[in-house]
Amino acid sequence: MNHRIYPIGIQNFEKIRKSGYVYVDKTALVYQLVKSGSYYFLSRPRRFGKSLLISTLEAYFQGKRELFEGLAMEKLEQDWTERPVLHLDLNIGRYDALDSLDKILDNALTEWEQIYGTGIAEKTLALRFAGIVRRACMLTGQRVAILIDEYDKPMLQAIGNEELQHEYRNALKPFYGVLKTMDGCIEFALLTGVTKFGKVSVSSDLNNLNDISMDRRYLSLCGITEKEIHENFEEELHELAAAQGASYKETCTRLKECYDGYHFTYNSEGIYNPFSLLNTFDKKEFGNYWFETGTPTYLVELLKRNHYNLERMAHEETDSDVLNSIYGDEQPIPVIFQSGYLTIKSYDKRFGLYRLGFPNLEVEEGFIRFLMPFYTRFNKMEAPFEIQKFVSEVEKGQPDAFLKRLQSFFADTPYELVKDLEVHYQNVLFIVFKLVGFYTQAEYHTSEGRVDLVVKTDSYIYVMEFKLDGTAEEAIRQIEEKHYARPFEADPRRLFKIGVNFCNQTRNIEKWIIE
C-alpha cells in the first residue's frame, strides 16, 4: 500500500516540494520555455495546472534552487539569477461590479509599491504598474519577471453584461499594454487563462506575446501524458485495479476513456486531466471530479443565446481562425473549445478543417447532465431521477410510459425559445437520449429536422422516427418505407417501431403510434 500524498487543489510549487507531495516533473519544459523567448500566452482549461506552472516559474525566477533538487531543472540551470517577480492572480476576485477589477488591481499594485516605491505622477493603474516595473528593475539591477494567472477571469465573468465588459476591457487594455511599453525592463512574461478572447479584445496592441496554446513543443506543459502516468503512478494503477476488481489492462483502458483525450493541436498525443487523475488515484474510485468542481453557466448562456444545435457538438467542424478567435455573439464554439468541453478529434489538412468532439467520458456525460436543467423544466435535483425513471421504463419495454415522461421534458417551454422551437426540440431530444445512451445503446442521428433514433436494451429494440408539424402516421410510414427496422428483424429481442409527431402550436409531443 503506497502512502504518497497527492497535491489535489494545491497550486503552490514550494508547498508541494517542501511538504513531499507527488510532483510530475515539468521543469525541463519550463527551462526550455524560459530560454527560448520572453513573452508568452498559454490557454488551458480550468484545473489543468496553469497556476502550478505560474508558481513554478515564480520559484525559478526567485532563485530558489533548493526546491528543484532532484528535478530536471537542477542539472539544466547553472546561473540561478534572482529576479524581481510580479505575480498577479486574477482568479481571486469576484467580478460583478464596475469597480471590482479596479479594487483587485489596486490591491496588487499597493503591495508591490510597498516594496519598490511609488511615483508622484502615477495616477492611473497602468502608469503605476509601469512605474513599479521600472523601479523594480533599477533597484535590483535585474529585469523583471511578470506572471499573470487567469488574465481573462474578469471578462469571462462579465459575459452577457456589456457594461461590465466595456469597463473591464478599458481597464485591462492599458494595464496589459505595460508588457510592451516596458520591454527594456522585462526579462520574461507569461499570461495564462482559459480563453483567448481577451488576447485580442483586451490587448489588441500586445502583439509581442507568443501564443503557445497549440505549440507542439509545450502541449504537455500542463496536464499529464500517458508516459508520465506509467513513469510516476505505476503502483497506483495496480492499486486502483485491485480496488475496482478489474485487471491492470482494464483499469488503464477505463482511465483513458474517462480522463484522456485532450488534444490541443491536431495529430498530437492525448493529455490527461490532472485533477481527475489525482483524485482517482487518491480515492481509488472513478468519478466526474473535474466536472463536479463547477461548470460556468456562461457556457450555456452562449449556447442558448446563439440557439446552438447541441447535436453538432459531437462532430463540429471549424477552421483555425474560429478555434483561435475571440468571444463573439455568433461564435460560442471557440469558448466551449478553449474551456475544455470540446477538443480536436481530427484535422483535414487539405481544407484546413478541424473536427471537434468531447475529449472523454467524464466531460461528455458531465456536460450533458449539466445542460438538462437549462433546457427542460427539471431542476438540478430532479433531473437525475427523471432520467433514471425514463431509463427504467425503456429497459422494461414500456414505450407508452417513457413517451409520456418525454412529454414532461418539453412541458413549459420558455417563451423566448418559441421562435427557435425546432432547435429547442432537437436539443431536448439530444440531451435526453444522450443521457439514456450512457445506460443503454442509443444511436441518435439528425437530418434537416428529422430524428432517427435506435435504442437497444438487453430485451428490447426501439426504432423511432420524430416529425415536427407532421403526423405520427407519416413517421411510422417513413420507418417502413425506408426500412429503418430491417437490420433488427432477425434479432431475438422484441422490436418496437414508434412514430412521434411534435406540434409547434402546443410546443410538445402531440401524438405517437407504436407498432
Short mmCIF file of C-alpha atoms in Angstrom, two decimals:
data_model
loop_
_atom_site.label_atom_id
_atom_site.label_comp_id
_atom_site.label_asym_id
_atom_site.label_seq_id
_atom_site.Cartn_x
_atom_site.Cartn_y
_atom_site.Cartn_z
CA MET A 1 0.00 0.00 0.00
CA ASN A 2 1.60 3.27 -1.06
CA HIS A 3 1.37 6.30 1.24
CA ARG A 4 2.12 9.09 -1.20
CA ILE A 5 0.16 12.32 -0.86
CA TYR A 6 -1.38 13.99 -3.87
CA PRO A 7 -1.46 17.77 -4.47
CA ILE A 8 -5.21 17.92 -5.05
CA GLY A 9 -6.20 21.57 -5.11
CA ILE A 10 -2.64 22.66 -4.23
CA GLN A 11 -1.16 25.10 -6.72
CA ASN A 12 1.92 26.32 -4.87
CA PHE A 13 5.17 24.76 -6.13
CA GLU A 14 7.08 25.48 -2.92
CA LYS A 15 4.42 23.85 -0.75
CA ILE A 16 4.35 20.77 -2.98
CA ARG A 17 8.13 20.38 -2.89
CA LYS A 18 8.64 21.09 0.82
CA SER A 19 5.67 19.01 2.02
CA GLY A 20 6.50 15.91 -0.02
CA TYR A 21 3.53 15.90 -2.37
CA VAL A 22 3.71 13.95 -5.63
CA TYR A 23 5.11 16.14 -8.41
CA VAL A 24 5.27 15.20 -12.08
CA ASP A 25 8.45 16.88 -13.28
CA LYS A 26 7.70 19.59 -15.85
CA THR A 27 10.85 21.59 -15.21
CA ALA A 28 12.67 20.57 -18.40
CA LEU A 29 9.84 22.21 -20.38
CA VAL A 30 9.87 25.20 -18.02
CA TYR A 31 13.62 25.62 -18.68
CA GLN A 32 13.07 25.37 -22.44
CA LEU A 33 10.29 27.97 -22.22
CA VAL A 34 12.43 30.44 -20.29
CA LYS A 35 15.49 30.05 -22.51
CA SER A 36 13.59 30.18 -25.82
CA GLY A 37 11.77 33.50 -25.52
CA SER A 38 10.44 36.30 -23.34
CA TYR A 39 6.70 36.83 -23.83
CA TYR A 40 4.17 34.00 -23.78
CA PHE A 41 0.46 33.31 -23.65
CA LEU A 42 -0.99 29.90 -22.70
CA SER A 43 -4.65 28.90 -22.83
CA ARG A 44 -5.74 25.76 -20.97
CA PRO A 45 -8.98 24.56 -19.34
CA ARG A 46 -9.54 25.15 -15.64
CA ARG A 47 -7.93 22.75 -13.14
CA PHE A 48 -5.24 21.84 -15.65
CA GLY A 49 -2.18 23.08 -13.76
CA LYS A 50 -1.84 26.65 -15.05
CA SER A 51 -1.49 28.11 -11.55
CA LEU A 52 1.11 25.49 -10.60
CA LEU A 53 3.07 26.38 -13.74
CA ILE A 54 2.99 30.07 -12.74
CA SER A 55 4.11 29.16 -9.21
CA THR A 56 6.97 27.00 -10.58
CA LEU A 57 8.19 29.90 -12.71
CA GLU A 58 7.93 32.23 -9.71
CA ALA A 59 10.17 29.92 -7.61
CA TYR A 60 12.62 29.64 -10.51
CA PHE A 61 12.95 33.42 -11.03
CA GLN A 62 13.27 33.93 -7.28
CA GLY A 63 16.34 31.69 -7.46
CA LYS A 64 15.00 29.04 -5.07
CA ARG A 65 17.39 26.38 -6.25
CA GLU A 66 16.72 24.06 -3.30
CA LEU A 67 13.14 23.48 -4.47
CA PHE A 68 14.40 21.97 -7.73
CA GLU A 69 16.68 19.33 -6.21
CA GLY A 70 16.22 16.01 -7.97
CA LEU A 71 14.32 17.61 -10.85
CA ALA A 72 15.46 18.17 -14.44
CA MET A 73 15.95 21.89 -13.77
CA GLU A 74 18.72 21.18 -11.24
CA LYS A 75 21.00 19.87 -13.98
CA LEU A 76 19.88 22.26 -16.71
CA GLU A 77 20.20 25.62 -14.94
CA GLN A 78 23.69 26.79 -13.95
CA ASP A 79 23.23 30.50 -13.12
CA TRP A 80 20.15 30.76 -10.83
CA THR A 81 19.80 34.52 -11.17
CA GLU A 82 17.37 36.02 -8.64
CA ARG A 83 14.95 38.47 -10.24
CA PRO A 84 12.07 40.62 -9.04
CA VAL A 85 8.80 38.77 -9.71
CA LEU A 86 5.42 40.48 -10.16
CA HIS A 87 2.77 37.77 -9.79
CA LEU A 88 -0.83 38.80 -10.40
CA ASP A 89 -3.59 36.23 -9.79
CA LEU A 90 -6.93 37.42 -11.13
CA ASN A 91 -8.64 34.20 -10.09
CA ILE A 92 -9.13 35.50 -6.55
CA GLY A 93 -11.71 38.15 -7.41
CA ARG A 94 -15.43 38.12 -7.99
CA TYR A 95 -16.12 40.44 -10.89
CA ASP A 96 -19.73 41.56 -10.58
CA ALA A 97 -19.48 45.34 -10.14
CA LEU A 98 -17.93 48.22 -12.07
CA ASP A 99 -15.16 48.72 -9.50
CA SER A 100 -14.47 45.02 -8.79
CA LEU A 101 -11.47 44.81 -11.12
CA ASP A 102 -10.03 48.17 -10.06
CA LYS A 103 -10.00 47.03 -6.42
CA ILE A 104 -8.12 43.81 -7.25
CA LEU A 105 -5.54 45.63 -9.37
CA ASP A 106 -5.16 48.44 -6.84
CA ASN A 107 -4.51 45.92 -4.07
CA ALA A 108 -1.78 44.16 -6.07
CA LEU A 109 -0.14 47.45 -7.08
CA THR A 110 -0.19 48.71 -3.49
CA GLU A 111 1.64 45.59 -2.30
CA TRP A 112 4.30 46.00 -4.99
CA GLU A 113 4.66 49.72 -4.24
CA GLN A 114 5.43 48.90 -0.62
CA ILE A 115 8.48 47.03 -1.92
CA TYR A 116 9.55 49.15 -4.90
CA GLY A 117 8.15 52.61 -4.05
CA THR A 118 5.71 54.98 -5.75
CA GLY A 119 5.89 57.68 -8.41
CA ILE A 120 4.43 61.17 -7.96
CA ALA A 121 2.72 61.42 -11.34
CA GLU A 122 1.50 57.82 -11.46
CA LYS A 123 -2.26 58.25 -11.14
CA THR A 124 -3.72 55.51 -13.36
CA LEU A 125 -3.43 51.77 -12.79
CA ALA A 126 -1.33 51.35 -15.94
CA LEU A 127 1.08 54.17 -15.02
CA ARG A 128 1.52 52.73 -11.52
CA PHE A 129 2.24 49.29 -12.99
CA ALA A 130 4.80 50.72 -15.43
CA GLY A 131 6.46 52.68 -12.60
CA ILE A 132 6.72 49.55 -10.45
CA VAL A 133 8.34 47.60 -13.31
CA ARG A 134 10.82 50.42 -13.92
CA ARG A 135 11.80 50.83 -10.26
CA ALA A 136 12.00 47.06 -9.63
CA CYS A 137 14.50 46.79 -12.47
CA MET A 138 16.51 49.81 -11.32
CA LEU A 139 16.61 48.86 -7.63
CA THR A 140 17.64 45.23 -8.17
CA GLY A 141 19.72 45.60 -11.30
CA GLN A 142 17.77 42.74 -12.85
CA ARG A 143 14.98 42.71 -15.40
CA VAL A 144 11.57 41.74 -14.07
CA ALA A 145 9.52 38.52 -14.47
CA ILE A 146 5.78 39.19 -14.84
CA LEU A 147 3.38 36.30 -14.25
CA ILE A 148 -0.37 36.88 -14.74
CA ASP A 149 -2.66 33.97 -13.85
CA GLU A 150 -6.23 33.74 -15.23
CA TYR A 151 -5.85 37.01 -17.12
CA ASP A 152 -9.34 36.57 -18.63
CA LYS A 153 -11.34 35.92 -15.44
CA PRO A 154 -12.93 39.42 -15.30
CA MET A 155 -14.03 39.25 -18.93
CA LEU A 156 -15.39 35.72 -18.59
CA GLN A 157 -17.47 36.56 -15.54
CA ALA A 158 -18.85 39.60 -17.36
CA ILE A 159 -20.08 37.70 -20.42
CA GLY A 160 -23.61 38.84 -21.11
CA ASN A 161 -23.10 42.17 -19.32
CA GLU A 162 -21.97 44.68 -21.94
CA GLU A 163 -21.43 47.48 -19.42
CA LEU A 164 -19.06 45.39 -17.30
CA GLN A 165 -17.32 44.01 -20.39
CA HIS A 166 -16.69 47.55 -21.61
CA GLU A 167 -15.45 48.74 -18.22
CA TYR A 168 -13.09 45.79 -17.69
CA ARG A 169 -11.77 45.99 -21.23
CA ASN A 170 -10.93 49.67 -20.80
CA ALA A 171 -9.10 48.91 -17.55
CA LEU A 172 -7.16 45.87 -18.72
CA LYS A 173 -6.08 47.06 -22.16
CA PRO A 174 -3.65 49.78 -20.95
CA PHE A 175 -2.68 47.66 -17.93
CA TYR A 176 -1.55 44.70 -20.06
CA GLY A 177 -0.05 47.17 -22.54
CA VAL A 178 2.73 47.78 -19.98
CA LEU A 179 4.20 44.41 -21.04
CA LYS A 180 5.04 46.00 -24.38
CA THR A 181 5.94 49.55 -23.40
CA MET A 182 8.32 48.44 -20.63
CA ASP A 183 10.11 45.82 -22.74
CA GLY A 184 13.61 47.00 -21.71
CA CYS A 185 12.85 46.26 -18.05
CA ILE A 186 11.18 42.87 -18.56
CA GLU A 187 13.05 39.56 -18.77
CA PHE A 188 10.06 37.25 -19.02
CA ALA A 189 6.25 37.44 -19.05
CA LEU A 190 3.56 34.76 -19.14
CA LEU A 191 -0.19 35.26 -19.25
CA THR A 192 -2.39 32.22 -18.66
CA GLY A 193 -6.13 31.86 -18.96
CA VAL A 194 -8.97 29.67 -20.16
CA THR A 195 -9.94 31.60 -23.28
CA LYS A 196 -8.24 33.64 -25.94
CA PHE A 197 -10.83 36.35 -26.45
CA GLY A 198 -9.06 38.85 -24.20
CA LYS A 199 -5.81 38.36 -26.10
CA VAL A 200 -7.36 40.38 -28.90
CA SER A 201 -10.12 42.50 -27.41
CA VAL A 202 -8.23 43.32 -24.21
CA SER A 203 -4.72 43.54 -25.63
CA SER A 204 -5.11 44.23 -29.32
CA ASP A 205 -1.80 46.10 -29.40
CA LEU A 206 0.04 43.45 -27.39
CA ASN A 207 1.35 41.56 -30.41
CA ASN A 208 4.63 40.54 -28.80
CA LEU A 209 3.02 37.60 -26.98
CA ASN A 210 3.93 34.17 -28.33
CA ASP A 211 0.78 32.05 -28.11
CA ILE A 212 1.97 28.52 -27.22
CA SER A 213 -1.54 27.09 -26.65
CA MET A 214 -1.30 24.91 -29.78
CA ASP A 215 2.51 24.68 -29.90
CA ARG A 216 3.57 21.01 -30.08
CA ARG A 217 6.69 21.67 -28.01
CA TYR A 218 4.62 22.68 -24.99
CA LEU A 219 1.49 20.51 -25.24
CA SER A 220 2.34 18.66 -22.02
CA LEU A 221 3.40 21.74 -20.05
CA CYS A 222 0.07 21.39 -18.23
CA GLY A 223 -1.74 18.08 -17.86
CA ILE A 224 -0.28 14.57 -17.77
CA THR A 225 0.70 12.28 -20.64
CA GLU A 226 0.24 8.51 -20.71
CA LYS A 227 4.01 8.09 -20.50
CA GLU A 228 4.11 10.25 -17.37
CA ILE A 229 1.36 8.14 -15.78
CA HIS A 230 3.39 4.96 -16.20
CA GLU A 231 6.58 6.67 -15.05
CA ASN A 232 5.04 8.21 -11.94
CA PHE A 233 1.94 6.21 -10.99
CA GLU A 234 2.55 2.56 -11.81
CA GLU A 235 1.88 1.44 -8.24
CA GLU A 236 -1.32 3.49 -8.17
CA LEU A 237 -2.55 1.80 -11.34
CA HIS A 238 -2.22 -1.64 -9.74
CA GLU A 239 -3.88 -0.47 -6.52
CA LEU A 240 -6.75 1.11 -8.46
CA ALA A 241 -7.23 -2.11 -10.41
CA ALA A 242 -7.36 -4.14 -7.18
CA ALA A 243 -9.84 -1.72 -5.59
CA GLN A 244 -12.09 -1.87 -8.67
CA GLY A 245 -11.85 -5.64 -9.03
CA ALA A 246 -10.53 -5.20 -12.55
CA SER A 247 -7.40 -6.22 -14.41
CA TYR A 248 -4.49 -3.83 -14.88
CA LYS A 249 -5.27 -3.57 -18.59
CA GLU A 250 -8.98 -2.90 -18.00
CA THR A 251 -8.10 -0.19 -15.49
CA CYS A 252 -5.71 1.56 -17.87
CA THR A 253 -8.36 1.44 -20.60
CA ARG A 254 -11.05 2.90 -18.35
CA LEU A 255 -8.70 5.61 -17.09
CA LYS A 256 -8.06 6.59 -20.71
CA GLU A 257 -11.77 6.62 -21.59
CA CYS A 258 -12.63 8.79 -18.59
CA TYR A 259 -9.83 11.34 -18.41
CA ASP A 260 -7.60 11.23 -21.52
CA GLY A 261 -8.33 12.72 -24.91
CA TYR A 262 -7.42 16.40 -24.68
CA HIS A 263 -5.75 17.33 -27.97
CA PHE A 264 -4.60 20.95 -28.14
CA THR A 265 -3.47 20.60 -31.75
CA TYR A 266 -4.02 18.01 -34.47
CA ASN A 267 -2.31 14.60 -34.65
CA SER A 268 -0.95 15.00 -31.13
CA GLU A 269 -0.77 12.72 -28.12
CA GLY A 270 -3.69 12.86 -25.73
CA ILE A 271 -3.33 14.74 -22.46
CA TYR A 272 -4.99 13.51 -19.26
CA ASN A 273 -6.88 15.86 -16.95
CA PRO A 274 -4.54 16.01 -13.90
CA PHE A 275 -7.24 16.96 -11.37
CA SER A 276 -9.46 13.96 -12.12
CA LEU A 277 -6.47 11.65 -12.43
CA LEU A 278 -5.07 12.52 -9.00
CA ASN A 279 -8.49 12.29 -7.38
CA THR A 280 -9.00 8.84 -8.89
CA PHE A 281 -5.65 7.59 -7.58
CA ASP A 282 -6.28 9.14 -4.17
CA LYS A 283 -9.83 7.82 -3.68
CA LYS A 284 -9.36 4.67 -5.81
CA GLU A 285 -12.70 5.44 -7.41
CA PHE A 286 -13.66 6.72 -10.85
CA GLY A 287 -15.74 9.89 -10.75
CA ASN A 288 -16.56 13.15 -12.51
CA TYR A 289 -14.10 15.07 -10.33
CA TRP A 290 -13.22 17.87 -12.76
CA PHE A 291 -16.83 18.46 -13.64
CA GLU A 292 -18.01 18.48 -10.04
CA THR A 293 -15.75 21.46 -9.24
CA GLY A 294 -18.19 23.66 -11.14
CA THR A 295 -19.05 24.44 -14.73
CA PRO A 296 -19.57 28.11 -15.53
CA THR A 297 -23.09 28.99 -16.63
CA TYR A 298 -21.73 31.44 -19.22
CA LEU A 299 -21.11 28.43 -21.49
CA VAL A 300 -24.82 27.56 -21.52
CA GLU A 301 -25.75 31.21 -21.93
CA LEU A 302 -23.59 31.35 -25.06
CA LEU A 303 -25.19 28.21 -26.47
CA LYS A 304 -28.74 29.35 -25.74
CA ARG A 305 -28.19 32.92 -26.91
CA ASN A 306 -26.98 31.57 -30.26
CA HIS A 307 -29.74 28.91 -30.41
CA TYR A 308 -27.00 26.39 -30.99
CA ASN A 309 -27.99 22.88 -32.08
CA LEU A 310 -26.32 20.71 -29.42
CA GLU A 311 -26.23 17.67 -31.69
CA ARG A 312 -23.49 19.44 -33.66
CA MET A 313 -21.17 19.37 -30.64
CA ALA A 314 -20.33 15.71 -31.16
CA HIS A 315 -18.96 16.41 -34.64
CA GLU A 316 -18.48 20.16 -35.01
CA GLU A 317 -16.20 21.20 -37.87
CA THR A 318 -14.37 24.50 -37.92
CA ASP A 319 -11.12 26.14 -39.01
CA SER A 320 -8.16 27.57 -37.09
CA ASP A 321 -9.47 31.14 -37.36
CA VAL A 322 -12.59 30.15 -35.43
CA LEU A 323 -10.71 27.98 -32.91
CA ASN A 324 -8.41 30.86 -32.07
CA SER A 325 -10.96 33.62 -32.37
CA ILE A 326 -12.20 35.96 -29.70
CA TYR A 327 -15.56 35.63 -28.00
CA GLY A 328 -18.40 36.88 -30.17
CA ASP A 329 -22.16 36.69 -30.33
CA GLU A 330 -22.04 34.41 -33.37
CA GLN A 331 -19.35 32.04 -32.17
CA PRO A 332 -19.93 30.03 -28.97
CA ILE A 333 -17.64 27.21 -30.14
CA PRO A 334 -14.24 28.92 -29.56
CA VAL A 335 -15.08 29.49 -25.89
CA ILE A 336 -16.50 25.95 -25.47
CA PHE A 337 -13.34 24.52 -27.08
CA GLN A 338 -10.91 26.68 -25.13
CA SER A 339 -12.76 25.89 -21.89
CA GLY A 340 -12.04 22.17 -22.39
CA TYR A 341 -15.52 20.85 -23.19
CA LEU A 342 -14.57 20.09 -26.78
CA THR A 343 -11.24 19.02 -28.18
CA ILE A 344 -9.61 18.35 -31.55
CA LYS A 345 -10.51 14.90 -32.86
CA SER A 346 -9.05 15.11 -36.36
CA TYR A 347 -7.77 17.54 -38.97
CA ASP A 348 -8.35 17.77 -42.71
CA LYS A 349 -5.12 19.34 -43.92
CA ARG A 350 -6.40 19.80 -47.46
CA PHE A 351 -9.27 22.08 -46.41
CA GLY A 352 -7.81 23.27 -43.10
CA LEU A 353 -10.79 21.94 -41.14
CA TYR A 354 -10.73 20.67 -37.56
CA ARG A 355 -13.31 18.16 -36.35
CA LEU A 356 -14.16 18.66 -32.70
CA GLY A 357 -15.78 16.39 -30.13
CA PHE A 358 -15.96 15.64 -26.43
CA PRO A 359 -12.49 14.74 -25.11
CA ASN A 360 -13.57 11.90 -22.82
CA LEU A 361 -16.45 10.25 -20.98
CA GLU A 362 -16.20 12.49 -17.91
CA VAL A 363 -16.70 15.64 -19.96
CA GLU A 364 -19.34 14.19 -22.26
CA GLU A 365 -21.57 12.78 -19.53
CA GLY A 366 -20.93 15.66 -17.14
CA PHE A 367 -21.70 18.33 -19.70
CA ILE A 368 -24.89 16.67 -20.95
CA ARG A 369 -26.11 16.25 -17.37
CA PHE A 370 -25.24 19.87 -16.67
CA LEU A 371 -27.24 21.08 -19.68
CA MET A 372 -30.50 19.32 -18.84
CA PRO A 373 -31.89 21.80 -16.24
CA PHE A 374 -31.24 24.66 -18.67
CA TYR A 375 -33.30 23.08 -21.45
CA THR A 376 -36.09 21.30 -19.55
CA ARG A 377 -38.36 22.20 -16.64
CA PHE A 378 -36.49 19.87 -14.27
CA ASN A 379 -34.00 21.40 -11.88
CA LYS A 380 -30.58 20.02 -10.95
CA MET A 381 -32.02 17.84 -8.18
CA GLU A 382 -34.96 16.45 -10.20
CA ALA A 383 -33.18 15.77 -13.50
CA PRO A 384 -31.19 12.64 -12.45
CA PHE A 385 -34.33 10.97 -11.04
CA GLU A 386 -36.32 11.69 -14.18
CA ILE A 387 -33.60 10.15 -16.34
CA GLN A 388 -33.44 7.13 -14.00
CA LYS A 389 -37.21 6.59 -14.38
CA PHE A 390 -37.00 7.11 -18.14
CA VAL A 391 -34.23 4.51 -18.50
CA SER A 392 -36.15 2.07 -16.27
CA GLU A 393 -39.23 2.35 -18.50
CA VAL A 394 -37.10 1.86 -21.61
CA GLU A 395 -35.50 -1.24 -20.11
CA LYS A 396 -38.86 -2.70 -19.03
CA GLY A 397 -40.37 -2.36 -22.51
CA GLN A 398 -42.89 0.35 -21.59
CA PRO A 399 -42.91 2.74 -24.58
CA ASP A 400 -46.18 4.46 -23.62
CA ALA A 401 -44.79 5.24 -20.18
CA PHE A 402 -41.49 6.68 -21.37
CA LEU A 403 -43.17 8.69 -24.13
CA LYS A 404 -45.48 10.27 -21.54
CA ARG A 405 -42.39 11.07 -19.49
CA LEU A 406 -40.74 12.51 -22.61
CA GLN A 407 -43.70 14.88 -22.89
CA SER A 408 -42.85 16.21 -19.45
CA PHE A 409 -39.35 17.16 -20.63
CA PHE A 410 -40.94 19.54 -23.16
CA ALA A 411 -43.56 20.98 -20.81
CA ASP A 412 -43.49 24.71 -20.08
CA THR A 413 -41.12 25.57 -22.92
CA PRO A 414 -39.91 29.13 -22.21
CA TYR A 415 -41.45 31.81 -24.43
CA GLU A 416 -38.07 33.07 -25.64
CA LEU A 417 -37.43 29.66 -27.22
CA VAL A 418 -40.61 29.67 -29.30
CA LYS A 419 -39.03 31.44 -32.27
CA ASP A 420 -36.40 28.70 -32.41
CA LEU A 421 -38.63 25.88 -31.28
CA GLU A 422 -37.24 23.39 -33.77
CA VAL A 423 -33.73 23.80 -32.37
CA HIS A 424 -35.07 23.58 -28.82
CA TYR A 425 -36.99 20.40 -29.70
CA GLN A 426 -33.83 18.88 -31.20
CA ASN A 427 -31.76 19.91 -28.17
CA VAL A 428 -34.12 18.34 -25.62
CA LEU A 429 -34.22 15.08 -27.57
CA PHE A 430 -30.44 15.13 -27.90
CA ILE A 431 -29.92 15.65 -24.15
CA VAL A 432 -32.46 13.02 -23.09
CA PHE A 433 -31.34 10.29 -25.44
CA LYS A 434 -27.66 11.10 -24.96
CA LEU A 435 -28.16 10.52 -21.23
CA VAL A 436 -30.17 7.36 -21.91
CA GLY A 437 -27.27 6.24 -24.10
CA PHE A 438 -24.93 6.18 -21.10
CA TYR A 439 -27.02 3.32 -19.70
CA THR A 440 -28.25 1.69 -22.92
CA GLN A 441 -27.20 1.69 -26.57
CA ALA A 442 -28.73 4.81 -28.08
CA GLU A 443 -27.82 5.91 -31.59
CA TYR A 444 -29.07 9.37 -32.42
CA HIS A 445 -28.88 10.85 -35.93
CA THR A 446 -30.45 14.05 -37.20
CA SER A 447 -31.01 15.43 -40.67
CA GLU A 448 -32.97 18.55 -41.59
CA GLY A 449 -35.26 18.48 -38.59
CA ARG A 450 -35.88 14.71 -38.61
CA VAL A 451 -34.61 12.38 -35.95
CA ASP A 452 -33.71 8.75 -36.45
CA LEU A 453 -33.29 7.05 -33.11
CA VAL A 454 -32.41 3.48 -32.24
CA VAL A 455 -32.30 2.41 -28.58
CA LYS A 456 -31.18 -1.10 -27.61
CA THR A 457 -31.51 -2.80 -24.24
CA ASP A 458 -30.94 -6.42 -23.21
CA SER A 459 -34.54 -7.31 -24.09
CA TYR A 460 -35.86 -4.61 -26.41
CA ILE A 461 -35.00 -2.59 -29.52
CA TYR A 462 -36.76 0.70 -30.26
CA VAL A 463 -36.70 2.25 -33.73
CA MET A 464 -38.14 5.75 -33.50
CA GLU A 465 -38.90 8.47 -36.01
CA PHE A 466 -39.81 12.01 -34.95
CA LYS A 467 -41.72 14.56 -37.02
CA LEU A 468 -42.17 18.28 -36.45
CA ASP A 469 -45.62 19.53 -37.51
CA GLY A 470 -46.26 16.37 -39.49
CA THR A 471 -48.17 13.33 -38.27
CA ALA A 472 -47.34 10.24 -36.25
CA GLU A 473 -48.71 8.24 -39.19
CA GLU A 474 -46.14 9.84 -41.51
CA ALA A 475 -43.38 8.97 -39.05
CA ILE A 476 -44.41 5.29 -38.90
CA ARG A 477 -44.73 5.18 -42.69
CA GLN A 478 -41.21 6.55 -43.05
CA ILE A 479 -39.84 3.79 -40.79
CA GLU A 480 -41.49 1.23 -43.08
CA GLU A 481 -40.69 2.84 -46.43
CA LYS A 482 -37.04 3.47 -45.57
CA HIS A 483 -36.65 0.06 -43.88
CA TYR A 484 -35.19 1.54 -40.69
CA ALA A 485 -36.10 -1.60 -38.72
CA ARG A 486 -34.82 -4.17 -41.23
CA PRO A 487 -31.35 -4.61 -39.61
CA PHE A 488 -33.04 -5.74 -36.38
CA GLU A 489 -35.77 -8.05 -37.68
CA ALA A 490 -33.68 -11.19 -37.09
CA ASP A 491 -32.71 -10.07 -33.58
CA PRO A 492 -34.37 -12.16 -30.81
CA ARG A 493 -35.15 -9.03 -28.81
CA ARG A 494 -38.65 -7.56 -29.06
CA LEU A 495 -38.80 -4.78 -31.64
CA PHE A 496 -40.85 -1.59 -31.23
CA LYS A 497 -41.42 0.77 -34.14
CA ILE A 498 -42.53 4.17 -32.92
CA GLY A 499 -43.68 7.23 -34.86
CA VAL A 500 -43.90 10.52 -32.96
CA ASN A 501 -45.17 13.93 -34.01
CA PHE A 502 -44.10 17.14 -32.30
CA CYS A 503 -46.56 20.05 -32.55
CA ASN A 504 -45.32 23.61 -32.98
CA GLN A 505 -48.54 25.09 -31.63
CA THR A 506 -48.59 23.15 -28.35
CA ARG A 507 -44.79 23.10 -28.14
CA ASN A 508 -44.89 19.43 -27.18
CA ILE A 509 -45.41 15.88 -28.42
CA GLU A 510 -48.87 15.74 -29.99
CA LYS A 511 -49.25 12.02 -30.80
CA TRP A 512 -47.35 8.76 -31.10
CA ILE A 513 -48.02 5.40 -32.71
CA ILE A 514 -46.39 2.16 -31.55
CA GLU A 515 -46.21 -0.98 -33.71
#
